[in-house]
Amino acid sequence: MTSESLAQAITRAGGAVELLRNQDWPAFTFPVAPEFTNWRDEQRAWNATVALMDQSHHMTQLFLWGDDLIPMLSGISPNTFATFRPGVAKQLISVNQDGYLVGDGILFYNSDGPEGLVLIGHHLLIDWVRFNAEKAEARGEDVHHRLEANSHMRQGPPTFYRYELQGPRADEVMEQVFGGPAPEIKFFHIGEVEIAGRPVRALRHGMAGQPGFEFYGPWADNEVVLQALLDAGAAFDIRRVGAKAYSATPLESGWVPTPFPAIFDDDFAEYREWLPAARAGSIGGSLYSTDIHDFYLTPYDIGLGKSVRFDHDFHGRAALERHAENQRRRKATLLWHADDVAAVVRSQMEPGVPAKFLDFPKARYGLFQMDEVRRDGAQVGISTDAGYIAYDQLYMSLATIDVDVPDGAEVEVVWGEDPVSHKPQVDARHRQVRIRATVAPAPYHEFARTVYRADD
């Protein structure tokens, strides 16, 4: 039995919005322990001491190589490849013909030769790159790829272990690991180091708004390297981070993890015939429209404009240049008001129809959480990833909002669906409510700690 393509599923459902609002997309769980201690203390660790996150299992990986690979990637991406070389990583993005975002992922340039590059992230961008790689191969071009699904969908171990070390004391842990100062590696550059006698690659970057490293190497070395990091961190109250706490890291770093993919126009018709419907995800949230374009985002809407360079021709360039000159929305954090969050929780224990359930630490009821943001009765944006951060004791969401809405402004997040979709992830019996929120930068830390709670 062949799987239904996205194109076939849209026809069956009567439209893309109808399909995605009602499609069953099981809640994604990271294939590591939900908690090693408790998710609140695990969250606090990356702000207070040091946290170790196991990223070996939950991301999809696409290994890439070939002499024609970079030209192929350059043709579908606004990123520049002029200085891309071994030892460097970049946040790869792609857009459609109208300049709207398809997705993003981290592209590691480990080495020249077979499987020397690897694109890591959610499958949204990876599927589009894989589709184009297959087309290039069919044309006889020197482009090759190998897909490695996450550990939910793959038999056997991954190619690499990946351990993220984050927090204000991460560098002190590194001094213990290396017997001296942490290696000096530029941001988003990859260094070669040694841990417990094993060769390791180290990407310098930060998740959860804190400095740190991502260490990776052959899976056969995973236990030795993990134990060395834990032993070195013992004196600094290191915490292993489980799936629950880890899921909230984007809220602190300001990265929107699953932006809605703009793949529903004519230029992606062949792709929709190729893509299985099950990989298209689902829409959750109060944003309701029969026009799929109302869910689209430009790179500038969610802070990915830094990846754009107009130094080459690529699919969607002309339209993206127009967006660059007329940026209508920006990325922001919405700090939800405590009384309104408490009222949503309290409604679960009062007579009558409750508000839609608000989960902790993350509240996501579709692969794409899309809630209306309103101000003075008008829609001014879309709230996406939502959840709770224990260190700051704040419920919040990442959002794209109109550029004329300033930091510090009060807006409302429309919480709950109307009409209620048929997704099993959403409680069929709930009412829509408004949750007040204060607009803050993304990342939010300095604003929240010096302005929002200055009088606490």
Short mmCIF file of C-alpha atoms in Angstrom, two decimals:
data_model
loop_
_atom_site.label_atom_id
_atom_site.label_comp_id
_atom_site.label_asym_id
_atom_site.label_seq_id
_atom_site.Cartn_x
_atom_site.Cartn_y
_atom_site.Cartn_z
CA MET A 1 0.00 0.00 0.00
CA THR A 2 1.45 3.36 -1.02
CA SER A 3 1.14 6.32 1.31
CA GLU A 4 -1.14 9.18 0.37
CA SER A 5 0.71 12.17 -1.05
CA LEU A 6 0.12 15.66 0.29
CA ALA A 7 -1.46 16.63 -3.04
CA GLN A 8 -3.93 13.72 -2.80
CA ALA A 9 -4.75 14.50 0.82
CA ILE A 10 -5.50 18.16 0.05
CA THR A 11 -7.88 17.10 -2.72
CA ARG A 12 -9.60 14.61 -0.41
CA ALA A 13 -9.99 17.15 2.40
CA GLY A 14 -11.18 19.96 0.14
CA GLY A 15 -8.27 22.30 0.84
CA ALA A 16 -4.95 22.68 2.61
CA VAL A 17 -6.31 24.51 5.66
CA GLU A 18 -9.08 21.96 6.19
CA LEU A 19 -6.55 19.13 5.96
CA LEU A 20 -3.98 20.62 8.33
CA ARG A 21 -6.44 21.86 10.95
CA ASN A 22 -7.87 18.37 11.34
CA GLN A 23 -4.94 16.09 10.59
CA ASP A 24 -3.80 13.83 13.41
CA TRP A 25 -0.23 14.78 14.30
CA PRO A 26 0.76 12.95 17.49
CA ALA A 27 2.47 15.03 20.14
CA PHE A 28 6.19 14.88 19.50
CA THR A 29 8.23 13.47 22.36
CA PHE A 30 12.00 13.68 22.41
CA PRO A 31 13.40 10.15 22.61
CA VAL A 32 15.28 10.72 25.86
CA ALA A 33 14.03 10.39 29.44
CA PRO A 34 11.18 12.87 30.14
CA GLU A 35 12.94 13.94 33.35
CA PHE A 36 16.20 12.97 35.00
CA THR A 37 15.25 14.81 38.19
CA ASN A 38 12.37 17.24 37.57
CA TRP A 39 11.89 19.53 34.61
CA ARG A 40 11.80 22.73 36.71
CA ASP A 41 15.26 22.23 38.20
CA GLU A 42 16.54 21.00 34.84
CA GLN A 43 15.32 24.23 33.22
CA ARG A 44 16.88 26.35 35.94
CA ALA A 45 20.26 24.68 35.47
CA TRP A 46 21.02 26.31 32.11
CA ASN A 47 20.46 29.73 33.72
CA ALA A 48 22.04 29.10 37.10
CA THR A 49 24.78 26.48 36.74
CA VAL A 50 25.28 24.12 33.79
CA ALA A 51 23.03 21.74 31.88
CA LEU A 52 23.79 18.80 29.62
CA MET A 53 21.31 18.12 26.82
CA ASP A 54 21.34 14.91 24.80
CA GLN A 55 20.54 15.84 21.19
CA SER A 56 21.53 12.48 19.72
CA HIS A 57 18.05 11.20 19.01
CA HIS A 58 15.32 13.72 18.23
CA MET A 59 16.50 15.51 15.09
CA THR A 60 16.38 14.31 11.50
CA GLN A 61 19.76 14.30 9.72
CA LEU A 62 20.45 14.56 6.01
CA PHE A 63 24.01 13.71 4.98
CA LEU A 64 25.06 15.45 1.75
CA TRP A 65 28.03 15.43 -0.62
CA GLY A 66 29.10 15.84 -4.25
CA ASP A 67 30.76 18.42 -6.48
CA ASP A 68 27.41 19.89 -7.54
CA LEU A 69 25.95 20.07 -4.02
CA ILE A 70 26.77 23.69 -3.20
CA PRO A 71 25.37 25.02 -6.51
CA MET A 72 22.19 23.01 -5.86
CA LEU A 73 21.83 24.40 -2.33
CA SER A 74 22.63 27.92 -3.51
CA GLY A 75 19.79 27.73 -6.03
CA ILE A 76 17.15 27.05 -3.37
CA SER A 77 18.52 29.12 -0.47
CA PRO A 78 19.03 32.82 0.29
CA ASN A 79 22.13 31.91 2.33
CA THR A 80 25.48 32.86 0.92
CA PHE A 81 27.95 30.06 0.21
CA ALA A 82 30.81 32.35 -0.82
CA THR A 83 32.91 31.52 2.25
CA PHE A 84 31.31 28.22 3.29
CA ARG A 85 34.04 25.70 4.03
CA PRO A 86 34.96 22.82 6.34
CA GLY A 87 34.82 23.83 9.99
CA VAL A 88 31.85 26.19 9.61
CA ALA A 89 28.10 25.81 10.25
CA LYS A 90 25.20 27.96 9.12
CA GLN A 91 21.46 28.29 9.72
CA LEU A 92 20.16 27.26 6.32
CA ILE A 93 16.80 28.59 5.12
CA SER A 94 14.73 28.31 1.97
CA VAL A 95 11.80 30.30 0.55
CA ASN A 96 9.11 29.83 -2.06
CA GLN A 97 8.67 31.88 -5.24
CA ASP A 98 6.91 34.62 -3.25
CA GLY A 99 9.66 34.91 -0.65
CA TYR A 100 7.85 33.05 2.14
CA LEU A 101 9.69 30.66 4.41
CA VAL A 102 9.84 26.91 3.77
CA GLY A 103 11.90 26.07 6.86
CA ASP A 104 15.29 26.23 8.52
CA GLY A 105 17.97 23.88 9.83
CA ILE A 106 21.63 23.82 10.83
CA LEU A 107 24.04 22.84 8.04
CA PHE A 108 27.37 21.49 9.32
CA TYR A 109 30.35 21.46 6.96
CA ASN A 110 32.45 18.77 8.60
CA SER A 111 34.77 17.85 5.74
CA ASP A 112 35.08 17.42 2.01
CA GLY A 113 34.19 14.02 0.60
CA PRO A 114 31.35 11.54 1.15
CA GLU A 115 28.83 12.61 3.83
CA GLY A 116 30.96 15.64 4.62
CA LEU A 117 27.99 17.95 5.11
CA VAL A 118 24.98 17.23 7.28
CA LEU A 119 21.73 19.20 7.60
CA ILE A 120 20.09 18.76 10.99
CA GLY A 121 16.69 19.84 12.28
CA HIS A 122 13.01 19.18 11.90
CA HIS A 123 12.11 17.41 8.67
CA LEU A 124 10.40 20.45 7.09
CA LEU A 125 13.42 21.93 5.30
CA ILE A 126 15.19 18.58 5.07
CA ASP A 127 12.38 17.11 2.96
CA TRP A 128 12.61 20.03 0.51
CA VAL A 129 16.40 19.70 0.24
CA ARG A 130 16.08 15.94 -0.21
CA PHE A 131 13.52 16.43 -2.99
CA ASN A 132 15.89 18.76 -4.82
CA ALA A 133 18.83 16.41 -4.27
CA GLU A 134 16.88 13.54 -5.83
CA LYS A 135 16.02 15.72 -8.84
CA ALA A 136 19.66 16.73 -9.23
CA GLU A 137 20.77 13.10 -9.08
CA ALA A 138 18.17 12.19 -11.71
CA ARG A 139 19.65 14.86 -14.00
CA GLY A 140 23.04 13.22 -13.64
CA GLU A 141 24.52 15.86 -11.36
CA ASP A 142 27.09 14.96 -8.72
CA VAL A 143 24.78 15.33 -5.71
CA HIS A 144 24.30 12.57 -3.17
CA HIS A 145 22.43 12.23 0.09
CA ARG A 146 21.58 9.85 2.92
CA LEU A 147 18.59 10.42 5.18
CA GLU A 148 18.83 9.44 8.84
CA ALA A 149 15.50 9.69 10.62
CA ASN A 150 15.22 10.39 14.33
CA SER A 151 15.29 7.58 16.83
CA HIS A 152 11.51 7.23 16.84
CA MET A 153 11.61 6.22 13.18
CA ARG A 154 15.01 4.56 12.76
CA GLN A 155 16.35 1.14 13.62
CA GLY A 156 19.76 1.11 15.26
CA PRO A 157 21.91 3.92 16.68
CA PRO A 158 22.52 7.31 15.04
CA THR A 159 25.74 8.13 13.21
CA PHE A 160 26.74 10.74 15.81
CA TYR A 161 26.13 11.39 19.47
CA ARG A 162 25.41 15.05 20.16
CA TYR A 163 25.77 16.57 23.63
CA GLU A 164 24.95 20.20 24.31
CA LEU A 165 26.63 21.86 27.29
CA GLN A 166 24.97 25.15 28.29
CA GLY A 167 24.96 27.55 31.20
CA PRO A 168 26.97 30.24 32.97
CA ARG A 169 29.41 27.64 34.34
CA ALA A 170 29.83 25.70 31.08
CA ASP A 171 33.29 27.15 30.48
CA GLU A 172 34.39 26.09 33.96
CA VAL A 173 33.29 22.55 33.18
CA MET A 174 35.31 22.76 29.98
CA GLU A 175 38.39 23.73 31.97
CA GLN A 176 37.99 20.51 33.92
CA VAL A 177 37.47 18.48 30.74
CA PHE A 178 40.49 19.91 28.94
CA GLY A 179 42.75 20.63 31.89
CA GLY A 180 42.88 24.27 30.88
CA PRO A 181 40.80 27.05 29.30
CA ALA A 182 37.88 26.19 27.05
CA PRO A 183 38.87 26.09 23.38
CA GLU A 184 38.62 29.40 21.58
CA ILE A 185 36.19 28.69 18.77
CA LYS A 186 34.29 31.42 16.93
CA PHE A 187 30.49 31.44 17.01
CA PHE A 188 29.04 28.84 14.64
CA HIS A 189 32.49 27.45 13.91
CA ILE A 190 33.50 23.84 14.48
CA GLY A 191 36.70 22.95 16.34
CA GLU A 192 38.43 19.63 16.75
CA VAL A 193 39.11 18.68 20.38
CA GLU A 194 39.72 15.59 22.48
CA ILE A 195 37.62 14.33 25.40
CA ALA A 196 38.65 11.29 27.44
CA GLY A 197 41.10 10.38 24.70
CA ARG A 198 38.44 10.40 21.97
CA PRO A 199 38.41 12.81 19.00
CA VAL A 200 35.44 15.16 19.25
CA ARG A 201 34.06 18.02 17.15
CA ALA A 202 32.77 21.08 18.99
CA LEU A 203 30.30 23.61 17.57
CA ARG A 204 30.34 26.91 19.45
CA HIS A 205 26.83 28.27 19.75
CA GLY A 206 24.11 28.82 22.32
CA MET A 207 20.71 27.37 23.04
CA ALA A 208 18.34 28.64 25.72
CA GLY A 209 20.02 32.05 25.51
CA GLN A 210 23.21 30.83 27.22
CA PRO A 211 26.74 30.26 25.86
CA GLY A 212 27.95 26.74 25.31
CA PHE A 213 29.15 23.97 23.03
CA GLU A 214 27.63 21.17 21.04
CA PHE A 215 29.99 18.19 21.11
CA TYR A 216 29.57 15.40 18.59
CA GLY A 217 31.40 12.37 17.31
CA PRO A 218 31.00 8.68 16.39
CA TRP A 219 28.22 6.93 18.28
CA ALA A 220 30.66 4.26 19.49
CA ASP A 221 32.25 6.93 21.73
CA ASN A 222 29.01 8.26 23.20
CA GLU A 223 29.18 6.66 26.66
CA VAL A 224 32.81 7.57 27.26
CA VAL A 225 32.31 11.21 26.27
CA LEU A 226 29.04 11.53 28.19
CA GLN A 227 30.59 10.22 31.39
CA ALA A 228 33.60 12.52 31.04
CA LEU A 229 31.30 15.55 30.76
CA LEU A 230 29.19 14.46 33.73
CA ASP A 231 32.26 13.78 35.86
CA ALA A 232 33.74 17.19 35.02
CA GLY A 233 30.44 18.91 35.78
CA ALA A 234 29.79 17.23 39.12
CA ALA A 235 31.50 20.02 41.06
CA PHE A 236 29.34 22.62 39.29
CA ASP A 237 25.94 21.02 39.95
CA ILE A 238 25.53 19.82 36.38
CA ARG A 239 22.04 18.62 35.45
CA ARG A 240 21.05 16.26 32.69
CA VAL A 241 18.11 17.76 30.83
CA GLY A 242 15.17 15.53 29.99
CA ALA A 243 12.68 15.85 27.18
CA LYS A 244 10.21 18.03 29.08
CA ALA A 245 12.70 20.73 30.02
CA TYR A 246 14.50 20.55 26.68
CA SER A 247 11.30 21.27 24.76
CA ALA A 248 11.23 24.78 26.25
CA THR A 249 14.72 25.85 25.14
CA PRO A 250 13.43 27.71 22.03
CA LEU A 251 11.43 30.06 24.26
CA GLU A 252 14.65 31.27 25.85
CA SER A 253 16.81 31.35 22.74
CA GLY A 254 14.11 33.06 20.65
CA TRP A 255 14.16 30.43 17.89
CA VAL A 256 10.79 29.49 16.39
CA PRO A 257 11.20 25.69 16.08
CA THR A 258 8.54 24.82 13.48
CA PRO A 259 7.55 27.80 11.31
CA PHE A 260 4.67 27.12 8.96
CA PRO A 261 6.06 25.96 5.58
CA ALA A 262 5.03 27.93 2.48
CA ILE A 263 4.67 24.89 0.21
CA PHE A 264 1.11 25.28 -1.05
CA ASP A 265 1.54 27.35 -4.23
CA ASP A 266 2.16 26.39 -7.85
CA ASP A 267 5.95 26.27 -7.60
CA PHE A 268 5.67 23.41 -5.08
CA ALA A 269 3.06 21.38 -6.98
CA GLU A 270 5.54 18.62 -7.91
CA TYR A 271 6.86 18.58 -4.35
CA ARG A 272 3.36 18.04 -2.93
CA GLU A 273 2.96 15.02 -5.23
CA TRP A 274 6.23 13.64 -3.84
CA LEU A 275 5.72 14.47 -0.14
CA PRO A 276 3.73 11.98 1.99
CA ALA A 277 0.75 13.70 3.62
CA ALA A 278 1.77 12.33 7.01
CA ARG A 279 4.89 14.55 6.94
CA ALA A 280 2.91 17.76 6.40
CA GLY A 281 2.01 18.19 10.07
CA SER A 282 -1.04 19.95 11.49
CA ILE A 283 -2.17 23.41 12.52
CA GLY A 284 -3.21 24.03 16.11
CA GLY A 285 -4.51 27.27 17.55
CA SER A 286 -7.01 30.06 17.22
CA LEU A 287 -5.80 31.46 13.90
CA TYR A 288 -8.60 30.47 11.54
CA SER A 289 -8.72 31.30 7.86
CA THR A 290 -9.65 29.47 4.69
CA ASP A 291 -6.69 31.15 2.95
CA ILE A 292 -3.48 29.18 3.53
CA HIS A 293 -1.44 32.32 2.82
CA ASP A 294 -2.58 33.81 6.13
CA PHE A 295 -0.32 31.27 7.85
CA TYR A 296 2.79 32.09 5.78
CA LEU A 297 5.82 33.85 7.26
CA THR A 298 8.75 35.66 5.70
CA PRO A 299 12.25 35.10 7.12
CA TYR A 300 12.09 38.62 8.52
CA ASP A 301 8.89 37.88 10.44
CA ILE A 302 10.70 35.50 12.79
CA GLY A 303 14.24 36.85 12.91
CA LEU A 304 15.81 34.79 10.12
CA GLY A 305 16.67 37.78 7.97
CA LYS A 306 20.28 37.52 9.13
CA SER A 307 20.59 34.40 6.95
CA VAL A 308 19.64 36.28 3.77
CA ARG A 309 22.27 37.45 1.28
CA PHE A 310 21.42 38.80 -2.15
CA ASP A 311 24.80 37.88 -3.63
CA HIS A 312 23.49 35.08 -5.87
CA ASP A 313 20.42 33.95 -7.75
CA PHE A 314 18.00 31.69 -5.89
CA HIS A 315 14.38 30.61 -6.06
CA GLY A 316 12.23 33.47 -4.71
CA ARG A 317 14.94 36.14 -4.76
CA ALA A 318 12.94 38.95 -6.40
CA ALA A 319 10.03 38.53 -3.99
CA LEU A 320 12.32 38.28 -0.97
CA GLU A 321 14.02 41.52 -1.98
CA ARG A 322 10.61 43.19 -1.86
CA HIS A 323 9.97 41.75 1.61
CA ALA A 324 13.37 43.02 2.75
CA GLU A 325 12.42 46.55 1.70
CA ASN A 326 8.99 46.37 3.35
CA GLN A 327 9.27 44.37 6.56
CA ARG A 328 5.83 44.34 8.13
CA ARG A 329 6.37 42.04 11.10
CA ARG A 330 9.14 41.20 13.55
CA LYS A 331 9.92 38.45 16.01
CA ALA A 332 8.94 39.04 19.63
CA THR A 333 8.33 37.26 22.93
CA LEU A 334 4.92 37.60 24.55
CA LEU A 335 5.03 37.45 28.36
CA TRP A 336 1.62 36.13 29.39
CA HIS A 337 -0.10 37.77 32.37
CA ALA A 338 -0.12 35.53 35.41
CA ASP A 339 -3.75 36.20 36.36
CA ASP A 340 -5.01 35.18 32.92
CA VAL A 341 -2.86 32.04 32.85
CA ALA A 342 -4.16 31.15 36.30
CA ALA A 343 -7.75 31.68 35.13
CA VAL A 344 -7.24 29.21 32.27
CA VAL A 345 -5.88 26.62 34.69
CA ARG A 346 -8.64 27.35 37.23
CA SER A 347 -11.34 26.85 34.58
CA GLN A 348 -10.44 23.15 34.49
CA MET A 349 -11.79 22.84 38.05
CA GLU A 350 -14.89 25.04 37.80
CA PRO A 351 -18.41 24.20 36.57
CA GLY A 352 -19.11 24.91 32.92
CA VAL A 353 -17.08 24.66 29.75
CA PRO A 354 -13.36 25.11 30.51
CA ALA A 355 -10.82 27.03 28.49
CA LYS A 356 -8.59 24.95 26.25
CA PHE A 357 -6.17 22.97 28.41
CA LEU A 358 -2.89 24.77 29.01
CA ASP A 359 -0.07 22.28 29.42
CA PHE A 360 3.23 22.75 31.27
CA PRO A 361 6.01 23.18 30.34
CA LYS A 362 4.90 23.36 26.67
CA ALA A 363 1.46 23.96 25.16
CA ARG A 364 1.45 22.80 21.57
CA TYR A 365 -1.53 21.06 19.98
CA GLY A 366 -0.28 20.81 16.40
CA LEU A 367 3.09 20.77 14.72
CA PHE A 368 2.40 24.43 13.90
CA GLN A 369 0.94 26.30 16.88
CA MET A 370 -0.73 29.39 15.39
CA ASP A 371 -2.74 31.65 17.73
CA GLU A 372 -4.11 35.08 16.94
CA VAL A 373 -2.53 38.09 18.63
CA ARG A 374 -4.87 41.06 18.89
CA ARG A 375 -4.57 44.70 19.99
CA ASP A 376 -7.44 47.16 20.18
CA GLY A 377 -9.65 44.62 18.42
CA ALA A 378 -7.39 44.12 15.39
CA GLN A 379 -5.12 41.21 14.62
CA VAL A 380 -1.50 42.33 14.92
CA GLY A 381 0.37 39.03 14.77
CA ILE A 382 0.61 35.32 15.34
CA SER A 383 1.70 33.57 18.53
CA THR A 384 3.61 30.34 17.91
CA ASP A 385 5.56 28.24 20.42
CA ALA A 386 4.16 28.63 23.97
CA GLY A 387 5.30 27.39 27.36
CA TYR A 388 6.60 28.00 30.86
CA ILE A 389 10.11 28.91 32.00
CA ALA A 390 10.75 27.94 35.60
CA TYR A 391 13.80 30.17 36.18
CA ASP A 392 11.79 33.32 35.49
CA GLN A 393 8.45 31.81 36.54
CA LEU A 394 6.81 33.11 33.39
CA TYR A 395 4.46 31.65 30.81
CA MET A 396 5.30 33.02 27.38
CA SER A 397 5.21 32.47 23.64
CA LEU A 398 7.27 33.38 20.62
CA ALA A 399 5.40 35.50 18.12
CA THR A 400 5.56 37.54 14.97
CA ILE A 401 3.93 40.94 15.40
CA ASP A 402 3.41 44.11 13.38
CA VAL A 403 6.52 46.31 13.44
CA ASP A 404 4.57 49.27 14.85
CA VAL A 405 3.69 47.37 18.04
CA PRO A 406 6.47 48.36 20.47
CA ASP A 407 8.12 46.39 23.24
CA GLY A 408 6.15 46.93 26.43
CA ALA A 409 2.79 47.10 24.66
CA GLU A 410 -0.07 44.99 25.93
CA VAL A 411 -1.71 42.60 23.48
CA GLU A 412 -4.06 39.62 23.76
CA VAL A 413 -3.43 36.03 22.73
CA VAL A 414 -6.62 34.33 21.59
CA TRP A 415 -6.45 30.91 23.26
CA GLY A 416 -8.65 28.07 22.04
CA GLU A 417 -10.18 27.09 18.72
CA ASP A 418 -13.44 28.35 17.25
CA PRO A 419 -14.63 26.32 15.45
CA VAL A 420 -12.98 23.43 17.29
CA SER A 421 -10.98 21.22 14.96
CA HIS A 422 -11.24 17.44 14.79
CA LYS A 423 -7.64 16.79 15.84
CA PRO A 424 -7.54 14.28 18.70
CA GLN A 425 -4.86 16.41 20.36
CA VAL A 426 -7.39 19.18 21.08
CA ASP A 427 -10.12 18.76 23.71
CA ALA A 428 -13.41 18.78 21.82
CA ARG A 429 -15.15 20.63 24.66
CA HIS A 430 -13.54 23.98 25.40
CA ARG A 431 -14.18 27.70 25.06
CA GLN A 432 -12.02 30.41 23.55
CA VAL A 433 -10.52 32.99 25.91
CA ARG A 434 -8.21 35.99 25.73
CA ILE A 435 -4.88 36.02 27.57
CA ARG A 436 -3.21 39.38 28.06
CA ALA A 437 0.50 39.53 27.25
CA THR A 438 3.31 42.07 27.26
CA VAL A 439 5.45 42.40 24.13
CA ALA A 440 9.17 41.82 24.76
CA PRO A 441 12.24 41.18 22.60
CA ALA A 442 13.28 37.65 21.60
CA PRO A 443 15.33 36.55 23.49
CA TYR A 444 13.41 38.16 26.33
CA HIS A 445 15.81 37.84 29.29
CA GLU A 446 17.11 41.38 29.80
CA PHE A 447 13.70 42.99 29.23
CA ALA A 448 11.89 40.60 31.55
CA ARG A 449 14.45 40.85 34.34
CA THR A 450 15.13 44.60 34.20
CA VAL A 451 11.89 46.16 32.91
CA TYR A 452 8.93 43.79 33.13
CA ARG A 453 9.67 42.77 36.73
CA ALA A 454 11.62 45.81 37.84
CA ASP A 455 9.13 46.51 40.63
CA ASP A 456 8.82 42.92 41.89
#
